[in-house]
PDB file of C-alpha atoms and ligand atoms in Angstrom:
ATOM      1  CA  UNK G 140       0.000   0.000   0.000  1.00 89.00           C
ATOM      2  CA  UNK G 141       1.465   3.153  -0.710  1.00 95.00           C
ATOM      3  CA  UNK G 142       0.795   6.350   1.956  1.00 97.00           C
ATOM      4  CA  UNK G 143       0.534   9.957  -0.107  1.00 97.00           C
ATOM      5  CA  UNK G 144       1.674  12.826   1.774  1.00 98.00           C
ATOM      6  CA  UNK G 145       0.214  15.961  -0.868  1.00 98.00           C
ATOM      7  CA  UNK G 146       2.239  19.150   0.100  1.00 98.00           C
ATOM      8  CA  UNK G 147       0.793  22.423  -1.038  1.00 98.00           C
ATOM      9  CA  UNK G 148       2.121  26.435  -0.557  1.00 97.00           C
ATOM     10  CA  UNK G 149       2.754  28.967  -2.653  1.00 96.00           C
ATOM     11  CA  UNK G 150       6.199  29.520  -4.389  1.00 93.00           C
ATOM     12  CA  UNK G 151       8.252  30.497  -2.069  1.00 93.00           C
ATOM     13  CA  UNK G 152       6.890  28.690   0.543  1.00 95.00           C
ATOM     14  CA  UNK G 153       9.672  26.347   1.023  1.00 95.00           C
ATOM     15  CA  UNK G 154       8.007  23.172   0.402  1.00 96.00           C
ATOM     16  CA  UNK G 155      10.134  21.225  -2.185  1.00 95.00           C
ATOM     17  CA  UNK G 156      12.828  22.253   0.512  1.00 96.00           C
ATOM     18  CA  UNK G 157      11.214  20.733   3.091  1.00 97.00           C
ATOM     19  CA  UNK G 158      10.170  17.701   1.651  1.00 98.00           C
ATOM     20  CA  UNK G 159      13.604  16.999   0.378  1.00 97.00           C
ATOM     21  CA  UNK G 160      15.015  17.540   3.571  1.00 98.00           C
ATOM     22  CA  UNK G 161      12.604  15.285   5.096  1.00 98.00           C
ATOM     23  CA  UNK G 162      13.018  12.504   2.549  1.00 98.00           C
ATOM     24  CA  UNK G 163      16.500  12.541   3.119  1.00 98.00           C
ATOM     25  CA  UNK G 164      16.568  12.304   6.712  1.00 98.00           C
ATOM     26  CA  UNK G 165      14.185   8.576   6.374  1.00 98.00           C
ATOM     27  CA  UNK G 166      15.415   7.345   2.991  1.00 97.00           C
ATOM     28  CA  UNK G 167      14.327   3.773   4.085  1.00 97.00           C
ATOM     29  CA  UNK G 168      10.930   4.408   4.119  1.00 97.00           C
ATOM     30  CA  UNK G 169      10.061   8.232   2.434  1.00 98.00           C
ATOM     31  CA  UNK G 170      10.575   9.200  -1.028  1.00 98.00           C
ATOM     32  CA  UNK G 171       9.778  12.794  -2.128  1.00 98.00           C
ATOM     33  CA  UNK G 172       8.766  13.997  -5.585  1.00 97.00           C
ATOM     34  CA  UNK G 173       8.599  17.823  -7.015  1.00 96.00           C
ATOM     35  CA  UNK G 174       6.110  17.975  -9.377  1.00 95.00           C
ATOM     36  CA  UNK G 175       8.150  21.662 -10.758  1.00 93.00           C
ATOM     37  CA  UNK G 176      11.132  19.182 -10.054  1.00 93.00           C
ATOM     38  CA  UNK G 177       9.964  16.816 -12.325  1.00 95.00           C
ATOM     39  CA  UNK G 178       8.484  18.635 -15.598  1.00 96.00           C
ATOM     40  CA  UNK G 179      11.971  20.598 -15.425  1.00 94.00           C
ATOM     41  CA  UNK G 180      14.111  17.559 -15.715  1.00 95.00           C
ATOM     42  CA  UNK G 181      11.356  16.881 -18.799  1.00 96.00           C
ATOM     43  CA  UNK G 182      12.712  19.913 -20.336  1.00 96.00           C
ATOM     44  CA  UNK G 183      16.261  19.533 -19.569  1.00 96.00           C
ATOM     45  CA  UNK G 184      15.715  15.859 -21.621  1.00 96.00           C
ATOM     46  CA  UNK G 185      15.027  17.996 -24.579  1.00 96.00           C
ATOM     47  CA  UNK G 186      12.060  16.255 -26.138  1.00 97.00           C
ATOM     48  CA  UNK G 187       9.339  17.115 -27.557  1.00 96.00           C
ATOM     49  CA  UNK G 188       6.947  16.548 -24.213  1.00 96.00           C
ATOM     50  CA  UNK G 189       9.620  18.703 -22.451  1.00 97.00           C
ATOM     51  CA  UNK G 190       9.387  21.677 -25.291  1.00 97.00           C
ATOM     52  CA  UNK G 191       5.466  21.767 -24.543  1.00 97.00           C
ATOM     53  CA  UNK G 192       5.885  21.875 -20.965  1.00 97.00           C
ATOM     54  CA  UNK G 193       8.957  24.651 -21.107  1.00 96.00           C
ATOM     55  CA  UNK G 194       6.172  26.812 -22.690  1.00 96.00           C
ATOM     56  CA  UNK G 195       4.003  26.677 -19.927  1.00 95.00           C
ATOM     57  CA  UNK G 196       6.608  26.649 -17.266  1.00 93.00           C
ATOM     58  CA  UNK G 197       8.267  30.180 -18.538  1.00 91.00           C
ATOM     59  CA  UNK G 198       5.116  31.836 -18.638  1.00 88.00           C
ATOM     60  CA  UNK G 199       3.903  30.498 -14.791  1.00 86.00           C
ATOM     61  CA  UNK G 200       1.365  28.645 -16.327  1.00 91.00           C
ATOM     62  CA  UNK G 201      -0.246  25.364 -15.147  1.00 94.00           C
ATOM     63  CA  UNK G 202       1.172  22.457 -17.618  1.00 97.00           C
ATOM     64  CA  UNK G 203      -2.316  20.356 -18.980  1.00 97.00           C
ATOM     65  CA  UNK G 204      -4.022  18.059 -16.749  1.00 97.00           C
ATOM     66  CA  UNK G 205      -2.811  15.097 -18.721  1.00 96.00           C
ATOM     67  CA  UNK G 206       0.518  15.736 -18.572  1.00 96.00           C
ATOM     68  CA  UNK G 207       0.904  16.279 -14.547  1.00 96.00           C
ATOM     69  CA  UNK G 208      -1.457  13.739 -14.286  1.00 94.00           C
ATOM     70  CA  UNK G 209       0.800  11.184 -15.669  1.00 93.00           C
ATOM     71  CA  UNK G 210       3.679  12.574 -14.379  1.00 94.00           C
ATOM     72  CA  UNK G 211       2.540  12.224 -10.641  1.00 94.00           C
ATOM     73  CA  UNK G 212       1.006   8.544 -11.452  1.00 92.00           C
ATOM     74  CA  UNK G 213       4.498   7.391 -12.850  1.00 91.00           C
ATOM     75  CA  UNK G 214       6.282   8.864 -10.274  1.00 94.00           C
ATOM     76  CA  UNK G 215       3.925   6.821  -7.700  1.00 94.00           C
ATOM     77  CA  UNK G 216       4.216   3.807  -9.302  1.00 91.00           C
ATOM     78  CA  UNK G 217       7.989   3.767  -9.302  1.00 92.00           C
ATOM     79  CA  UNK G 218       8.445   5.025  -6.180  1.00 96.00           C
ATOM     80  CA  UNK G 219      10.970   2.722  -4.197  1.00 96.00           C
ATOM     81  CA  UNK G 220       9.441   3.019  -0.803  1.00 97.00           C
ATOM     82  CA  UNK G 221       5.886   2.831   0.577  1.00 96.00           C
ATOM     83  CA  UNK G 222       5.519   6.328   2.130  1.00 98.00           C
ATOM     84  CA  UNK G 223       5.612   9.112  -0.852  1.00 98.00           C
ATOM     85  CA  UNK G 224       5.665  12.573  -0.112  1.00 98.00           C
ATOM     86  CA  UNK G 225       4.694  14.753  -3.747  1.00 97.00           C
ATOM     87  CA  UNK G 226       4.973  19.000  -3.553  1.00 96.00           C
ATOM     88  CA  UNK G 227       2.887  21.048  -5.977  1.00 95.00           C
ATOM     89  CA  UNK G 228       0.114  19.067  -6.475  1.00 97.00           C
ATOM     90  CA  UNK G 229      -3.219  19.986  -6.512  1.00 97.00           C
ATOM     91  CA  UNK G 230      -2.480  23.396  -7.825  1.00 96.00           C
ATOM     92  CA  UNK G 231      -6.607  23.342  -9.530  1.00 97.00           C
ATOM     93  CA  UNK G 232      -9.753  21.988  -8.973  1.00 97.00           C
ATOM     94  CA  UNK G 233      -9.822  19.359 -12.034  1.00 97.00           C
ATOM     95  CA  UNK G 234      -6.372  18.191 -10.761  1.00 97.00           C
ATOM     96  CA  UNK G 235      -7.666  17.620  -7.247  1.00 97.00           C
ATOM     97  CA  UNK G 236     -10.923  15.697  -8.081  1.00 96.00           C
ATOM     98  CA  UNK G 237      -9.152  13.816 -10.989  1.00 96.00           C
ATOM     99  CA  UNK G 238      -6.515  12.417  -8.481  1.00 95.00           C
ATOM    100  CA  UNK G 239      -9.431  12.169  -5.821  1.00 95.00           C
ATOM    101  CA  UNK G 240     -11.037   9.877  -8.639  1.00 94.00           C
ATOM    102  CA  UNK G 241      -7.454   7.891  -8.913  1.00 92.00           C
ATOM    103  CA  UNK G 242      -7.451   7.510  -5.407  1.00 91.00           C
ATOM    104  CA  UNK G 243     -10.919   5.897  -4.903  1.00 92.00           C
ATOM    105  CA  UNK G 244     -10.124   3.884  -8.474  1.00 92.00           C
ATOM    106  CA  UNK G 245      -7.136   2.252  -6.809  1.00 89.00           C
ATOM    107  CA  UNK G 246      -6.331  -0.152  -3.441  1.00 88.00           C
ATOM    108  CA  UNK G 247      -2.980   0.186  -3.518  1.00 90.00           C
ATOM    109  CA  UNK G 248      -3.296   3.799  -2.784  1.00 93.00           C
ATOM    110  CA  UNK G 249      -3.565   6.346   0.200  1.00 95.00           C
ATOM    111  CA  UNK G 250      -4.137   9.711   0.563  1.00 96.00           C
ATOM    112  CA  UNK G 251      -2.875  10.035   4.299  1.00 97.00           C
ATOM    113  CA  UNK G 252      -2.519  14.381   4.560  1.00 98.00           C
ATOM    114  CA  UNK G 253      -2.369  17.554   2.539  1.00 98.00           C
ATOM    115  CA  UNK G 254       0.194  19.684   4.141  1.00 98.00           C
ATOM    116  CA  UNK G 255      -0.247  23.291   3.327  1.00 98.00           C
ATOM    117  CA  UNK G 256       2.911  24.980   4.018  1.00 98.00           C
ATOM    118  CA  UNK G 257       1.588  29.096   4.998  1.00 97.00           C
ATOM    119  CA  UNK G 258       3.286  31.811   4.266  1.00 97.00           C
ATOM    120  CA  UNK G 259       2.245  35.211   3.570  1.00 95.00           C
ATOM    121  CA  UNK G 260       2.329  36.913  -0.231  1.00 94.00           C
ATOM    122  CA  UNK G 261       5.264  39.241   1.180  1.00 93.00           C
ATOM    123  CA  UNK G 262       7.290  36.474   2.506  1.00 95.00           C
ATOM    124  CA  UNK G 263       6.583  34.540  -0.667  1.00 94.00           C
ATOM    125  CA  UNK G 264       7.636  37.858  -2.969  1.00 93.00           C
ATOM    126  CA  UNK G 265      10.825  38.247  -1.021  1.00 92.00           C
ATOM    127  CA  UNK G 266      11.813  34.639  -1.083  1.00 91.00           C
ATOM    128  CA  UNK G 267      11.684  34.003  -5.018  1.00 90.00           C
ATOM    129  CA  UNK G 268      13.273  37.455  -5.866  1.00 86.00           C
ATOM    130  CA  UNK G 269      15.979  37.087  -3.114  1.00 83.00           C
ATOM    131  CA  UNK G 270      16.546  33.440  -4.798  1.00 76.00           C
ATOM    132  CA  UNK G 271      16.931  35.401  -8.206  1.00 76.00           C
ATOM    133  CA  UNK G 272      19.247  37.610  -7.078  1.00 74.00           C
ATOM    134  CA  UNK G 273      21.685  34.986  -5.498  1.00 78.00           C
ATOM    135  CA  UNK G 274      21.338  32.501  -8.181  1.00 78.00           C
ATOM    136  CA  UNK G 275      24.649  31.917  -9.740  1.00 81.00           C
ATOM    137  CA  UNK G 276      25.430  32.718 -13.744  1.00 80.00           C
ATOM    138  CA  UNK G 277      23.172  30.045 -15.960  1.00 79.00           C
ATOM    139  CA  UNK G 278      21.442  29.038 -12.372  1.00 80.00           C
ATOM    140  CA  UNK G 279      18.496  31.493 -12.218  1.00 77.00           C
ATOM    141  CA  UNK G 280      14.653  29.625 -13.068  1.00 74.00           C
ATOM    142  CA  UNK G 281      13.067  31.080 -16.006  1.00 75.00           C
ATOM    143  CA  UNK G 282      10.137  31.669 -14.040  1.00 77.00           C
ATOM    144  CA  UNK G 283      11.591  33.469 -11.110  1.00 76.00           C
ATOM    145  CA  UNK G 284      11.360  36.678 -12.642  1.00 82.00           C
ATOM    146  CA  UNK G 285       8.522  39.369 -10.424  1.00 85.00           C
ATOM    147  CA  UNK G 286       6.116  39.423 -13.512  1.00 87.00           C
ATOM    148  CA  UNK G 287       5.911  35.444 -13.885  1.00 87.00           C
ATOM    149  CA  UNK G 288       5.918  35.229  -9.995  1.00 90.00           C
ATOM    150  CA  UNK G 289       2.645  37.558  -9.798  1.00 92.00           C
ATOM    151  CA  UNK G 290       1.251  35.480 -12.182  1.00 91.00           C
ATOM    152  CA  UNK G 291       2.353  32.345 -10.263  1.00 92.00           C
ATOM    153  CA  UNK G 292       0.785  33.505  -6.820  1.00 95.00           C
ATOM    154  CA  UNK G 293      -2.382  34.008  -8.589  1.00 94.00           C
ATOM    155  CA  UNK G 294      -2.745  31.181 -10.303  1.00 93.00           C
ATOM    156  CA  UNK G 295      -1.973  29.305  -6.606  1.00 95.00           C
ATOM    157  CA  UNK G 296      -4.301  31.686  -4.922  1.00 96.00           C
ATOM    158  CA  UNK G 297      -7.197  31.588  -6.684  1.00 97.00           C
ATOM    159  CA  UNK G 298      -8.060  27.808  -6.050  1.00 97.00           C
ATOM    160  CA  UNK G 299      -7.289  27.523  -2.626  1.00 97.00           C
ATOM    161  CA  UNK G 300      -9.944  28.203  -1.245  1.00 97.00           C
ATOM    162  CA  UNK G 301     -12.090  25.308  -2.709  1.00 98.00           C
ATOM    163  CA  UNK G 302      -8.821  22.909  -1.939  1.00 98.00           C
ATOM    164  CA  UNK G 303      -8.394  23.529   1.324  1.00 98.00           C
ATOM    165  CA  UNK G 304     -12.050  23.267   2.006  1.00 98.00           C
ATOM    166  CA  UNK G 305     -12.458  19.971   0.222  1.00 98.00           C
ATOM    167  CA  UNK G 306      -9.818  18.439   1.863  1.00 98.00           C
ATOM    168  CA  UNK G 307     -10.604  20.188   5.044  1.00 98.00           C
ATOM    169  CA  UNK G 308     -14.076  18.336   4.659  1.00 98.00           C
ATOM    170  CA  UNK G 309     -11.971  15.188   4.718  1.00 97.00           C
ATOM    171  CA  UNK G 310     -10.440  15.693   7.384  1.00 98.00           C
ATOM    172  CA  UNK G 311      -7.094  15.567   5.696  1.00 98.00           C
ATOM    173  CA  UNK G 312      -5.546  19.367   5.834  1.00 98.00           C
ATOM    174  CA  UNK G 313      -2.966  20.182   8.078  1.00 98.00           C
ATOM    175  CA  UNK G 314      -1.470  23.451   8.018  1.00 98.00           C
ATOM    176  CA  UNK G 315       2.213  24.360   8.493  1.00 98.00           C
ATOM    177  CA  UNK G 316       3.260  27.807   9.343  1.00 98.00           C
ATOM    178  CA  UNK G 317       6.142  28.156   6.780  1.00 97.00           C
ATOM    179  CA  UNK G 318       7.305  31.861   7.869  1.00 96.00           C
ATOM    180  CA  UNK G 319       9.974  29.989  10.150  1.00 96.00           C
ATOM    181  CA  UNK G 320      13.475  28.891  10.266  1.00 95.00           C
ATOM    182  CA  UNK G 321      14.018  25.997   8.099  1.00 96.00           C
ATOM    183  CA  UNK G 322      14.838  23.433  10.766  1.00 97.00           C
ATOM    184  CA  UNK G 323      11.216  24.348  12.691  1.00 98.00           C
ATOM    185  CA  UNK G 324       9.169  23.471   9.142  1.00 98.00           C
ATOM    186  CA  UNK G 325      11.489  20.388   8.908  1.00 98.00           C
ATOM    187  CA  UNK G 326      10.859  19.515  12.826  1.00 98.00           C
ATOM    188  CA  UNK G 327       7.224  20.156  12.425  1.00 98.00           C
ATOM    189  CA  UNK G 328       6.828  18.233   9.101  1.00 98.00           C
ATOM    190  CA  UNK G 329       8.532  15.653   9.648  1.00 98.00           C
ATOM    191  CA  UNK G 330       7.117  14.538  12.984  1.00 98.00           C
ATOM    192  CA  UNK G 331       3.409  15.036  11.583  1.00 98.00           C
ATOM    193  CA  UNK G 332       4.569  12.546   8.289  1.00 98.00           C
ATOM    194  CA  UNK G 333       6.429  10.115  10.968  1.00 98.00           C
ATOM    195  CA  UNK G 334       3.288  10.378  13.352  1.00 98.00           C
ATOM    196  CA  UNK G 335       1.114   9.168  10.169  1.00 97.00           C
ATOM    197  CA  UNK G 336       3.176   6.192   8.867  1.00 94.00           C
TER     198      UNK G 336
HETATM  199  P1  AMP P 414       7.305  24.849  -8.829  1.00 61.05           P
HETATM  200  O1  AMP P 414       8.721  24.355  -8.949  1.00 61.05           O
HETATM  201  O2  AMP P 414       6.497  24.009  -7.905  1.00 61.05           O
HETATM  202  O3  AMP P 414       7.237  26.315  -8.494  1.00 61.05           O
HETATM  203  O4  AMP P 414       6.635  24.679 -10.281  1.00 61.05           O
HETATM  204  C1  AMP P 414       7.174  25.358 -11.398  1.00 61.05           C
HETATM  205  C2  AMP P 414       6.207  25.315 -12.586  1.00 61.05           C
HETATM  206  O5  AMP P 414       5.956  23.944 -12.976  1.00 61.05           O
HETATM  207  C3  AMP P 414       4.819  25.879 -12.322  1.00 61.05           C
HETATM  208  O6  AMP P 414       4.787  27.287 -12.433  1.00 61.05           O
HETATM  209  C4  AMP P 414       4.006  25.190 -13.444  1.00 61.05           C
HETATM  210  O7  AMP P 414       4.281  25.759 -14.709  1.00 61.05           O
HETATM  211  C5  AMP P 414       4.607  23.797 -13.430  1.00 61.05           C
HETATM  212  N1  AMP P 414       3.885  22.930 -12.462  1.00 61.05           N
HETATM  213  C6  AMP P 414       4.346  22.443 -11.271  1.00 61.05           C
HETATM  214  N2  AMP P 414       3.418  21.714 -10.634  1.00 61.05           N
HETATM  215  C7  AMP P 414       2.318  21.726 -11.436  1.00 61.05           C
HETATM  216  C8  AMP P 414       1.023  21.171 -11.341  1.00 61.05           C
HETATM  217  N3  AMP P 414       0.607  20.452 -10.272  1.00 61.05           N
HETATM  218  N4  AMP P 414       0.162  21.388 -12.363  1.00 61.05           N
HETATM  219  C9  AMP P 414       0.521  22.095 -13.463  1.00 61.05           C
HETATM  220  N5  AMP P 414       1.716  22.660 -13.601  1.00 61.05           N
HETATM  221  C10 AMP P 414       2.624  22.489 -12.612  1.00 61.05           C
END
């Protein structure tokens, strides 16, 4: 049976961070997929999939359902371990009830939590154009630019709402205040995932 950990925040938030970290730290039984991780290394492959999802990456755009859909299905399937944590995903409504359909389709999968990792817009702003300024030469993301992130937080924003209530409904939110030190979202995090595995 494998557990799903679903870890949501805006860019900026720290989450792909965290869930690294985390992974790391219990490599025997947690493996953590990016979702922006993923489609990147799609485009670094330099095929044709990869071109079409560069063109929605640059802009801050949402790739197509299909696409993250598979995606976040492969990566689940190949995962090594039972207990998989995945950030970025649900960033809409069709990609949280289609997964909510693969869920109840399939035995072999859990949803245990969604984590939402909180942080404000300001601390969110800061964090991506701080991480644009320090990139080094050939480093920077080609969305990290304050145009693409505005478009970015909205595109997170404006579903949220309807996420966090449908999960809340579920019983399955937990929020995690993100505007910390790194070690006290790791701390936090990872003793909620541990508690529920
Ligand atoms: P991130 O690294 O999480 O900030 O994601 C970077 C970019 O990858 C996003 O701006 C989207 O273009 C794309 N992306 C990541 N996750 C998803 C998703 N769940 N659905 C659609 N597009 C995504």
């Amino acid at each position: 049976m494998k557990k799903l950990f679903l870890i949501i925040g805006a860019p900026g938030s720290g989450k792909t961070t965290d869930a690294s970290i985390i992974a790391e730290n219990n490599a025997d039984k947690i493996v953590h997929y990016s979702t922006g991780d993923m489609l990147r290394e799609e485009v670094a492959s330099g095929s044709e999939l990869g071109k079409e999802i560069d063109s929605y990456i640059k802009r801050g755009a949402l790739v197509p359902l299909e696409i993250i859909v598979n995606t976040i299905v492969s990566a689940i399937n190949n995962a090594p371990v039972d207990n998989v944590l995945i950030d970025g995903y649900p960033r809409s409504e069709e990609q949280m009830t289609a997964f909510d359909e693969l869920v109840s389709k399939e035995d072999n999968i859990e949803l245990a939590s969604v984590i939402e990792v909180r942080v404000t817009e300001a601390c969110a702003r800061e964090r991506i154009l701080g991480r644009r300024a320090e990139a080094a030469p050939g480093e920077e993301r080609s969305d990290d630019s304050e145009e693409v992130f505005n478009d970015r937080m909205n595109i997170y924003t404006e579903p949220l709402g309807a996420i966090q209530r449908f999960y809340t409904d579920k019983g399955l939110l937990t929020i995690i205040n993100g505007e910390r030190t790194l070690e006290e979202v790791v701390a936090e995090m990872e003793a909620f995932v541990l508690s529920k595995i």
